[in-house]
mmCIF file of C-alpha atoms and ligand atoms in Angstrom:
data_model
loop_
_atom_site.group_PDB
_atom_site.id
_atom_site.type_symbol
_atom_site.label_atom_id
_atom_site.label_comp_id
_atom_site.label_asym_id
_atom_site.label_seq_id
_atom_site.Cartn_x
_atom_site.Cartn_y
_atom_site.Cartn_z
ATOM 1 C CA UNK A 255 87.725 134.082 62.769
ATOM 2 C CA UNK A 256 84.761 132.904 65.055
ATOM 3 C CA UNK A 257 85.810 131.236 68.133
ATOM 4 C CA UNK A 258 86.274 127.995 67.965
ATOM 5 C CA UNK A 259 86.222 124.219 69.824
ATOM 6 C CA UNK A 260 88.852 122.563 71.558
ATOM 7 C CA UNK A 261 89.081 119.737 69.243
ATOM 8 C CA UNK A 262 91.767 120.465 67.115
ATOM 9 C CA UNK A 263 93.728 122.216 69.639
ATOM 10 C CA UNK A 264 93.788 119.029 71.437
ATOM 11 C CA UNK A 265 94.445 116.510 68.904
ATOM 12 C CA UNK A 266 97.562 119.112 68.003
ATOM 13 C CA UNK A 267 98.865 119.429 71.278
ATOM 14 C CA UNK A 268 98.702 115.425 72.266
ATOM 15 C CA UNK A 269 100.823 114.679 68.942
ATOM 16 C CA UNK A 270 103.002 117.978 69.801
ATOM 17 C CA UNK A 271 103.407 116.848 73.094
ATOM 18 C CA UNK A 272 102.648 120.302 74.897
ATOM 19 C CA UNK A 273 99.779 122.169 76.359
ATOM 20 C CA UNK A 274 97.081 124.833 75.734
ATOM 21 C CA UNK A 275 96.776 127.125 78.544
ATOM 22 C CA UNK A 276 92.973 127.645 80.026
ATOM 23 C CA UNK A 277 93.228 130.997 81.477
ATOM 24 C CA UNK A 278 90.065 132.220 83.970
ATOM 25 C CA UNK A 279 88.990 135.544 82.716
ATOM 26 C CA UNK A 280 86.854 138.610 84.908
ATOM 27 C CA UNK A 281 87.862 141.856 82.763
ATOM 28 C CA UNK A 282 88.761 143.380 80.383
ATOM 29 C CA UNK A 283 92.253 144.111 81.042
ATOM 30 C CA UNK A 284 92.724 140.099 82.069
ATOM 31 C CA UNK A 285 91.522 139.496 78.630
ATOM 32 C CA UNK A 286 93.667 141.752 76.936
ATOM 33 C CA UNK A 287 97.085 140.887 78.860
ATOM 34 C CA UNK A 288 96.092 137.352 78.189
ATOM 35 C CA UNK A 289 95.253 137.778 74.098
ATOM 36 C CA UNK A 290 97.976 140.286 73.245
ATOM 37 C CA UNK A 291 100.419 137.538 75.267
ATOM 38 C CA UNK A 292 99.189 135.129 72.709
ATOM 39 C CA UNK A 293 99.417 136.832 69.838
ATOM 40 C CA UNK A 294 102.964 138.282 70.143
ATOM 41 C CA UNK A 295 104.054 134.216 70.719
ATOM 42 C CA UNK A 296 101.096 133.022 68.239
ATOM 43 C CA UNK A 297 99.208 130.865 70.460
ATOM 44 C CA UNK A 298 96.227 128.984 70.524
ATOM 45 C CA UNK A 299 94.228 130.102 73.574
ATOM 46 C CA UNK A 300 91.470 129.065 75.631
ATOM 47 C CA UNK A 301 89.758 131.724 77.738
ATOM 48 C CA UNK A 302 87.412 130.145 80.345
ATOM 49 C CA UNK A 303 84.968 131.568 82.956
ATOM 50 C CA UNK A 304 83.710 130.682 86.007
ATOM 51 C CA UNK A 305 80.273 130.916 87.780
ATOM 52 C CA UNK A 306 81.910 133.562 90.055
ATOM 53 C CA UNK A 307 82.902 135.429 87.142
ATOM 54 C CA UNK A 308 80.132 135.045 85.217
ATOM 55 C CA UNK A 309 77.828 136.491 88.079
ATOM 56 C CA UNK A 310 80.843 139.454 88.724
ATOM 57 C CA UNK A 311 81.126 140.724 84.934
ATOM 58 C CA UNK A 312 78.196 139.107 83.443
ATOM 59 C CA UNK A 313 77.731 136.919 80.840
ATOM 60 C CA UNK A 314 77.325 139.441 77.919
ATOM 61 C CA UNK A 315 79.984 141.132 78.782
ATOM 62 C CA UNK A 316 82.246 138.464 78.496
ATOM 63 C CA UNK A 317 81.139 136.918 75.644
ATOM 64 C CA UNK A 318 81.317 140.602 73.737
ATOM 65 C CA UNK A 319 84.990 140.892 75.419
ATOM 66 C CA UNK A 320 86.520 138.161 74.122
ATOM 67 C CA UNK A 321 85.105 138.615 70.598
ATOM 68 C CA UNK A 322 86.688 141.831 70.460
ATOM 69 C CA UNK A 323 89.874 139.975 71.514
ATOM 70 C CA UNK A 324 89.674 137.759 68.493
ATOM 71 C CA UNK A 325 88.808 140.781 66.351
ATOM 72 C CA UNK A 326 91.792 141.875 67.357
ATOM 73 C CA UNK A 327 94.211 139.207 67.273
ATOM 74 C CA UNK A 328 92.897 137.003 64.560
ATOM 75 C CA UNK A 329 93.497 133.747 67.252
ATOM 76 C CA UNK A 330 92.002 130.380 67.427
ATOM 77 C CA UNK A 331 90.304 131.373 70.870
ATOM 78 C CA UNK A 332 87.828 128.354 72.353
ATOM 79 C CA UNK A 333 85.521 129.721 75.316
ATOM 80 C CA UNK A 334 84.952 127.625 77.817
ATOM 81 C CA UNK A 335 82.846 127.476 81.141
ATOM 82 C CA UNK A 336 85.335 126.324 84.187
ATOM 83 C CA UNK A 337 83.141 123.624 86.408
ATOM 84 C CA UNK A 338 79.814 124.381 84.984
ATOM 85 C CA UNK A 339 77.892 122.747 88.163
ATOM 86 C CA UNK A 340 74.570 121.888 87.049
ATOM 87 C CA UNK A 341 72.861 121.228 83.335
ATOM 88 C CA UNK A 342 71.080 124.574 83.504
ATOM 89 C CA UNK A 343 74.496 126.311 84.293
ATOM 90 C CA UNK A 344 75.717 124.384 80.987
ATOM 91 C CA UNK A 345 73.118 125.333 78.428
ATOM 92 C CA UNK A 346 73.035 128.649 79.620
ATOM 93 C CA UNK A 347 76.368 129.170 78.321
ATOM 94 C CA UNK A 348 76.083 126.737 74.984
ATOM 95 C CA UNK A 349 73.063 128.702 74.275
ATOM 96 C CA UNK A 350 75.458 132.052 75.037
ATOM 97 C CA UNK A 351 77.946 131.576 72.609
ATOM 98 C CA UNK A 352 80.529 128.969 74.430
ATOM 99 C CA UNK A 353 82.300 126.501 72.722
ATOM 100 C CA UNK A 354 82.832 124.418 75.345
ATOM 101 C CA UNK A 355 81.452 123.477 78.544
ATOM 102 C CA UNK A 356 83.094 121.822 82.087
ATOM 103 C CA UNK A 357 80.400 119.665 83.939
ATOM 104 C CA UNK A 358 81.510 119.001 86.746
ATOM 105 C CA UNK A 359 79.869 116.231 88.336
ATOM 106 C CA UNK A 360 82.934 115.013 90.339
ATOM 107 C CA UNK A 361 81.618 115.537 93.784
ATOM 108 C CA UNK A 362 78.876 113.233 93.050
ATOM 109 C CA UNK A 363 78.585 109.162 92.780
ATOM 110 C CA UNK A 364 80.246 107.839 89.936
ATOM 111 C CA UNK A 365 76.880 106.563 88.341
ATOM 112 C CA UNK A 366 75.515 110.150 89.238
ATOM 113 C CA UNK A 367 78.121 111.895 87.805
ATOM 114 C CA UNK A 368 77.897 109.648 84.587
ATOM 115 C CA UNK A 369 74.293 110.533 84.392
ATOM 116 C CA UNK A 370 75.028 114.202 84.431
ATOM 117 C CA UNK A 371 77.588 114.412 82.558
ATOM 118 C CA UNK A 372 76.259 112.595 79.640
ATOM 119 C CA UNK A 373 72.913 114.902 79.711
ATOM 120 C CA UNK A 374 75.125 118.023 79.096
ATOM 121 C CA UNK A 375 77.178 115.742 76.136
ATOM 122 C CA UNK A 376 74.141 114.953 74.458
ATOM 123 C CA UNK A 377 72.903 118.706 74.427
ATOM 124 C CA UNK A 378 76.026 120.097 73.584
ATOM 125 C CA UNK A 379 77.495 117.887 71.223
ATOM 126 C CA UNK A 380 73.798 118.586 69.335
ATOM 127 C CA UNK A 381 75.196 122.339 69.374
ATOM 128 C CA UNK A 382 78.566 121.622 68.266
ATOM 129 C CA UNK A 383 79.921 122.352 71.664
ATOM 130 C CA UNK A 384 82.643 119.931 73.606
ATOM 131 C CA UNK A 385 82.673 119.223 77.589
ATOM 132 C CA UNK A 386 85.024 118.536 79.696
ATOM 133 C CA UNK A 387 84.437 115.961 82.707
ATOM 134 C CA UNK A 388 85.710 115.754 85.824
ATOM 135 C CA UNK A 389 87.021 112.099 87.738
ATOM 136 C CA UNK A 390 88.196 112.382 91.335
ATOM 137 C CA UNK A 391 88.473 115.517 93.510
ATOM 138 C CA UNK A 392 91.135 118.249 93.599
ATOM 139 C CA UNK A 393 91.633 120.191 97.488
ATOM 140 C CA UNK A 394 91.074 123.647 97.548
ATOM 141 C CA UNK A 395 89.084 126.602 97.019
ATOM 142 C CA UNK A 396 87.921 128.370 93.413
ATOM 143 C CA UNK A 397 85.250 130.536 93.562
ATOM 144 C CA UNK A 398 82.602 128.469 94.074
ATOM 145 C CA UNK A 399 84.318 125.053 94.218
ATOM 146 C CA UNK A 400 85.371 124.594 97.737
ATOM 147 C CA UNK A 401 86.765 120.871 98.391
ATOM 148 C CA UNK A 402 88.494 120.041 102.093
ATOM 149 C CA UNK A 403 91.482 117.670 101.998
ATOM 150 C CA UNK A 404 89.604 115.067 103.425
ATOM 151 C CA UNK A 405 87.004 115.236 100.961
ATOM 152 C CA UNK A 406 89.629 115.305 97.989
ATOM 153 C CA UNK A 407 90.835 112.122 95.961
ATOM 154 C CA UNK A 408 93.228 110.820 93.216
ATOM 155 C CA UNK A 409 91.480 109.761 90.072
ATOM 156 C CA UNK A 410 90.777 106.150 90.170
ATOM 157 C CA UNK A 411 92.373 104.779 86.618
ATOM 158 C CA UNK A 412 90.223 102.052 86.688
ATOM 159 C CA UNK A 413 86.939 104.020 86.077
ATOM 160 C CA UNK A 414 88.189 105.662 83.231
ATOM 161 C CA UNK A 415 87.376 104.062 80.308
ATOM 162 C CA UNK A 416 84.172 103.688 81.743
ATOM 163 C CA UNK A 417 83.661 107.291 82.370
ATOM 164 C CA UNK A 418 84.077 108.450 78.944
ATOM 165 C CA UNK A 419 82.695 105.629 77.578
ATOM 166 C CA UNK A 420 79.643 105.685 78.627
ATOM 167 C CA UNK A 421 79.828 109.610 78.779
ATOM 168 C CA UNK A 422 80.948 110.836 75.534
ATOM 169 C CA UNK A 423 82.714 113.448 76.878
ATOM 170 C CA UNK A 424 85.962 115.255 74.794
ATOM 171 C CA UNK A 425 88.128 115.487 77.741
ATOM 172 C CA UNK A 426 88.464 114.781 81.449
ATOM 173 C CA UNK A 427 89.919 116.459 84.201
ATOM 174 C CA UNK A 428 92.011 114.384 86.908
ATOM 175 C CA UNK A 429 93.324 114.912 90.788
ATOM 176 C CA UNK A 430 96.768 113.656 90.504
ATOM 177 C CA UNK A 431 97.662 116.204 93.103
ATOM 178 C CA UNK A 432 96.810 119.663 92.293
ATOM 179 C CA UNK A 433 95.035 121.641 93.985
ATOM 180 C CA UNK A 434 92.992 125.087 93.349
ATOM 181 C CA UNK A 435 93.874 128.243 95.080
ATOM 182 C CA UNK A 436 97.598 129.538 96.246
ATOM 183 C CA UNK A 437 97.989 127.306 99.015
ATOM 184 C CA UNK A 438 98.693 123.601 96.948
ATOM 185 C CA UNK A 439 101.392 122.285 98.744
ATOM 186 C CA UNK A 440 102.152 122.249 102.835
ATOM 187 C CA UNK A 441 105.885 120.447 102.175
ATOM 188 C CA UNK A 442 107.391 119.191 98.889
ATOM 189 C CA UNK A 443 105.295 119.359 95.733
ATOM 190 C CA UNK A 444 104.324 115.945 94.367
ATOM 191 C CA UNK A 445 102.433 115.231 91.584
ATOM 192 C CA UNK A 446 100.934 111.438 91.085
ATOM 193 C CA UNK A 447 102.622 111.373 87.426
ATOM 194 C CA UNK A 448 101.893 107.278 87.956
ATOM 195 C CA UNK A 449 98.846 107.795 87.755
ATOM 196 C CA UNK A 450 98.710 110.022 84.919
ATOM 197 C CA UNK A 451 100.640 107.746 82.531
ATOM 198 C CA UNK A 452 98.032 104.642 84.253
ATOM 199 C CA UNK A 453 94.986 106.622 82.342
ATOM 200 C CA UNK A 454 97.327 107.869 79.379
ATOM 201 C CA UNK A 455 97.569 103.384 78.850
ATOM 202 C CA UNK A 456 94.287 103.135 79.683
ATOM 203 C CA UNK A 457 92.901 106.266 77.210
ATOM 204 C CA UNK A 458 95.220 106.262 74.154
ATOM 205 C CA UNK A 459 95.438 109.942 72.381
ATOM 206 C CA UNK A 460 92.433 111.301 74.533
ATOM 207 C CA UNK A 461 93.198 114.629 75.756
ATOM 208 C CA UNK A 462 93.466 114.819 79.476
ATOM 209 C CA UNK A 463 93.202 118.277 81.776
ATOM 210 C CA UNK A 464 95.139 119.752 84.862
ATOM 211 C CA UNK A 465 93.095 121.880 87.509
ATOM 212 C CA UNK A 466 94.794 124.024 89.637
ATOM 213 C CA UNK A 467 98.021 124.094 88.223
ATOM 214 C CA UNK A 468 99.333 127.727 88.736
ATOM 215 C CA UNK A 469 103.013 127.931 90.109
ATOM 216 C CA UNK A 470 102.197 130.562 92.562
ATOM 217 C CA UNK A 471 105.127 132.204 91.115
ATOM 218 C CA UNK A 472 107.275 133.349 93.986
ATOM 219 C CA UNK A 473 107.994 137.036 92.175
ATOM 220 C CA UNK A 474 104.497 137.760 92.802
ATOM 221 C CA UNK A 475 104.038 136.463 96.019
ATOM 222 C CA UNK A 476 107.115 137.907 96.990
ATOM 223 C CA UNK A 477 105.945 141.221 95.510
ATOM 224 C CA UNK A 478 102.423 141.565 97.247
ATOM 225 C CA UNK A 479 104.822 140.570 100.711
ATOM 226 C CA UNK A 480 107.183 143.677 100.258
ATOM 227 C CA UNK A 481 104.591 145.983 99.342
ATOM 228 C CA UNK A 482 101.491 145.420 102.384
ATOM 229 C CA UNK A 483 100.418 141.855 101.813
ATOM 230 C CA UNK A 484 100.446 138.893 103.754
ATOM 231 C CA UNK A 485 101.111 135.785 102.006
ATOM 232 C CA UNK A 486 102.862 133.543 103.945
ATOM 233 C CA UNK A 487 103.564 129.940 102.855
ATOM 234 C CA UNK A 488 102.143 130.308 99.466
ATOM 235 C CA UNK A 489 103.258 127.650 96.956
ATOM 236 C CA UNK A 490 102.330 125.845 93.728
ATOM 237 C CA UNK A 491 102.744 123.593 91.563
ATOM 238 C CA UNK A 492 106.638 123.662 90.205
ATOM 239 C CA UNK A 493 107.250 124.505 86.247
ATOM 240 C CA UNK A 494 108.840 121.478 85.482
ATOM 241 C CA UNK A 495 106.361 119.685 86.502
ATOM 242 C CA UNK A 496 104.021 121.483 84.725
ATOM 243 C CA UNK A 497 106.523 120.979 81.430
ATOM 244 C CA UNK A 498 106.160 117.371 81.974
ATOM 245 C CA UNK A 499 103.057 116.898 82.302
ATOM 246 C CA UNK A 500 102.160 119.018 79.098
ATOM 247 C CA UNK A 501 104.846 116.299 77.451
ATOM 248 C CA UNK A 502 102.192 113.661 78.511
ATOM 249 C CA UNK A 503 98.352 113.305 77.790
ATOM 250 C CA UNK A 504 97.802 116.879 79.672
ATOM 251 C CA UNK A 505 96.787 118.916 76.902
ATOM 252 C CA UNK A 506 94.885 121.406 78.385
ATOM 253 C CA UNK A 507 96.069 123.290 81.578
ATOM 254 C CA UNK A 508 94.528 126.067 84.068
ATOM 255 C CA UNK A 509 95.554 128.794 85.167
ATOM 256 C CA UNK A 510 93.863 131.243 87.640
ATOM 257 C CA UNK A 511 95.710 131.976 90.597
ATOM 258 C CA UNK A 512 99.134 133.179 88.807
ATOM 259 C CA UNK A 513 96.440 135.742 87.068
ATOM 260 C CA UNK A 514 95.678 137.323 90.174
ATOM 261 C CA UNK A 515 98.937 137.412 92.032
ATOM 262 C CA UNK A 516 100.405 138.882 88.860
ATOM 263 C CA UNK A 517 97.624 141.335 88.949
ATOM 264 C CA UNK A 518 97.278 142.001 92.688
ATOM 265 C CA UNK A 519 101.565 142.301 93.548
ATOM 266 C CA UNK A 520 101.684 145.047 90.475
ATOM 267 C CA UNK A 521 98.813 147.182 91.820
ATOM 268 C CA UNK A 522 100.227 146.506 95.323
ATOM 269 C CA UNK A 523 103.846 147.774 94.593
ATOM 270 C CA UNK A 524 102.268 150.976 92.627
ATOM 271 C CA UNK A 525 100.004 151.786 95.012
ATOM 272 C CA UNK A 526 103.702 151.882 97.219
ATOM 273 C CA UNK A 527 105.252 153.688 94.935
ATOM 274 C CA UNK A 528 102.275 156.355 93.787
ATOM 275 C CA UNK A 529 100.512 156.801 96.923
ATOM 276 C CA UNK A 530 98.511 159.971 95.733
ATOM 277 C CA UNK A 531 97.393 158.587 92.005
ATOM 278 C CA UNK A 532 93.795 157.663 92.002
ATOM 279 C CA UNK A 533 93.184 157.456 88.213
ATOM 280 C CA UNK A 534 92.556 153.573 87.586
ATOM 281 C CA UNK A 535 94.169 153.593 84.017
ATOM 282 C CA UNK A 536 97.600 154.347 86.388
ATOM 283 C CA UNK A 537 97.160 151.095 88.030
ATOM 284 C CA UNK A 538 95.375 149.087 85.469
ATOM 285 C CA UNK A 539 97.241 149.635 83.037
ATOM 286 C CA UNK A 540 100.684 148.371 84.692
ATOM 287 C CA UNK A 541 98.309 145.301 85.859
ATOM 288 C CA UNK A 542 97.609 144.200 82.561
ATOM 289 C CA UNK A 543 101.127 144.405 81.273
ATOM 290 C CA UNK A 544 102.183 141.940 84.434
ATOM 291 C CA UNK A 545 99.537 139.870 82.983
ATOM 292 C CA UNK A 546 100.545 139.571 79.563
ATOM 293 C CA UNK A 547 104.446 139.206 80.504
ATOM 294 C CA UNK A 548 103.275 136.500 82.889
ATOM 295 C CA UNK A 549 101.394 134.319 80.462
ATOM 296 C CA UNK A 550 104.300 134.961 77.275
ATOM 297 C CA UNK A 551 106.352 133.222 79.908
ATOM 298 C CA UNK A 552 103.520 130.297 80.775
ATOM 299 C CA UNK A 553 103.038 129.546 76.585
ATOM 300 C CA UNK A 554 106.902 129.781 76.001
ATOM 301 C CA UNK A 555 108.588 128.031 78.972
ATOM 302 C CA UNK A 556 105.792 125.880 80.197
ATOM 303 C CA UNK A 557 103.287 125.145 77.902
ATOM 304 C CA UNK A 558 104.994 125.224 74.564
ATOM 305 C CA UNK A 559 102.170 126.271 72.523
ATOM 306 C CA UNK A 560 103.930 129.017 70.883
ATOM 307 C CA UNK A 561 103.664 129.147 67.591
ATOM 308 C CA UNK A 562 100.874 126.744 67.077
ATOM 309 C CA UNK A 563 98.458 129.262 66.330
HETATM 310 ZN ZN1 ZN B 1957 89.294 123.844 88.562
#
């Protein structure tokens, strides 16, 4: 199987009522815990990557990774670039082999961002490759995408229909309250879910996406904590709330952060408990098991794409 678009994905999951998860990928044993997580629950998966990974494991790389992963597991696998920033960023990676692209033109005016956005629909849609756009501003920091609280903003549900409208784009990313990195909440979590079922009236059966929705499981915070790390007052967004947004017009969710504390705690606590190994398979290895246990758990209990493979 080749990889493949978001599109049916999508229209699945809105009628399904659950989520695909969009996993940020930088190696190979990410991509592995990751694929052989979705194949032992048979999910649909998207695997995205960032301009910070693309520049760490380059581009080749992992495009020729992620082929091997669908070699291997047979999976409906769409690859997608995670806030694509500019339209030479885009077509670099439509060009490359991705089946779908993230402009994200959010941090510009909303005619601006229109304009942009629709330049990368028009050349990808003329390579059979979908976009994601991005309305109103999420806090945090990703890689490159570094947004101050001030600076961040809920969606506005009036621009909308306008937005996609005029845009063509497949699906659209909203700030209802996430927020990237594993710092998204001060006090309580609290998700705008008002204003998600606002555009879900306003956008009937389009697919709508979640940024910055890891949980910043505790397990792994706590973990990297015990065992040298420094953590304190990390917190994301809560399961349930994931669950119920996945219920609603959120059909595609990302995940990054859980990734890398899942990833960084495990190597942490056998560094602890092997202080004189040194070969990397030792630690890797373990790494990329935490991984794949980690995201079984996301598809099954949050998502519920299992078994829509
Ligand atoms: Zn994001």
């Amino acid at each position: 199987m080749p990889l493949v678009t978001s599109t049916e994905m999508f229209k699945k999951a809105y009628e399904g009522k659950y989520a695909i998860g969009a996993f940020n990928v930088n190696n190979m044993e990410i991509i592995q815990g990751i694929t052989e997580a979705a194949k032992e629950v048979n999910a649909p998966l998207i695997l995205q990557v960032s301009a910070g990974a693309r520049k760490y494991a380059n581009h080749t790389y992992l495009v020729k990774l992620v082929e091997a992963a669908i070699e291997e597991t047979g999976l409906p696998i769409c690859l997608h670039l995670d806030h694509g920033d500019s339209f030479e960023l885009c077509k670099s990676c439509i060009d490359g082999g991705f089946t779908s692209v993230m402009i994200d033109g959010s941090h510009l005016p909303f005619e601006e961002n229109i304009k942009l956005t629709k330049q990368v629909v028009d050349y990808a849609h003329s390579k059979g490759v979908v976009v994601e756009g991005e309305l109103g501003r999420l806090a945090g920091i990703e890689d490159d995408v570094n947004v101050s609280e001030a600076d961040a903003a809920y969606t506005d549900p009036n621009q909308v229909e306008e937005f996609v409208a005029k845009t063509g784009v497949d699906s659209l990313a909203i700030a209802i309250g996430t927020s990237h990195g594993a710092y998204k909440f001060k006090g309580e979590a609290k998700l705008r879910f008002d204003i998600l079922e606002e555009i879900e009236k306003r956008l009937p059966g389009f697919p709508i996406v979640l940024h910055g929705a890891s949980s910043v499981m505790p397990e792994y915070v706590e973990m990297i904590n015990k065992f040298g790390g420094n953590m304190p007052g990390a917190k994301g967004v809560p399961e349930d709330m994931l669950r119920k947004a996945a219920s609603m017009a959120v059909c595609k969710i990302n995940i990054d952060s859980d990734l890398r504390l899942a990833m960084t705690g495990t190597i942490r606590k056998y560094f602890a408990e092997n202080p004189s190994h040194f070969d990397p398979r030792q630690y890797l290895g373990p790494a990329r098991s935490a991984i794949k246990e980690m995201v079984k758990h996301k598809i099954v209990n949050v998502l519920g794409c299992d078994g829509k493979a």
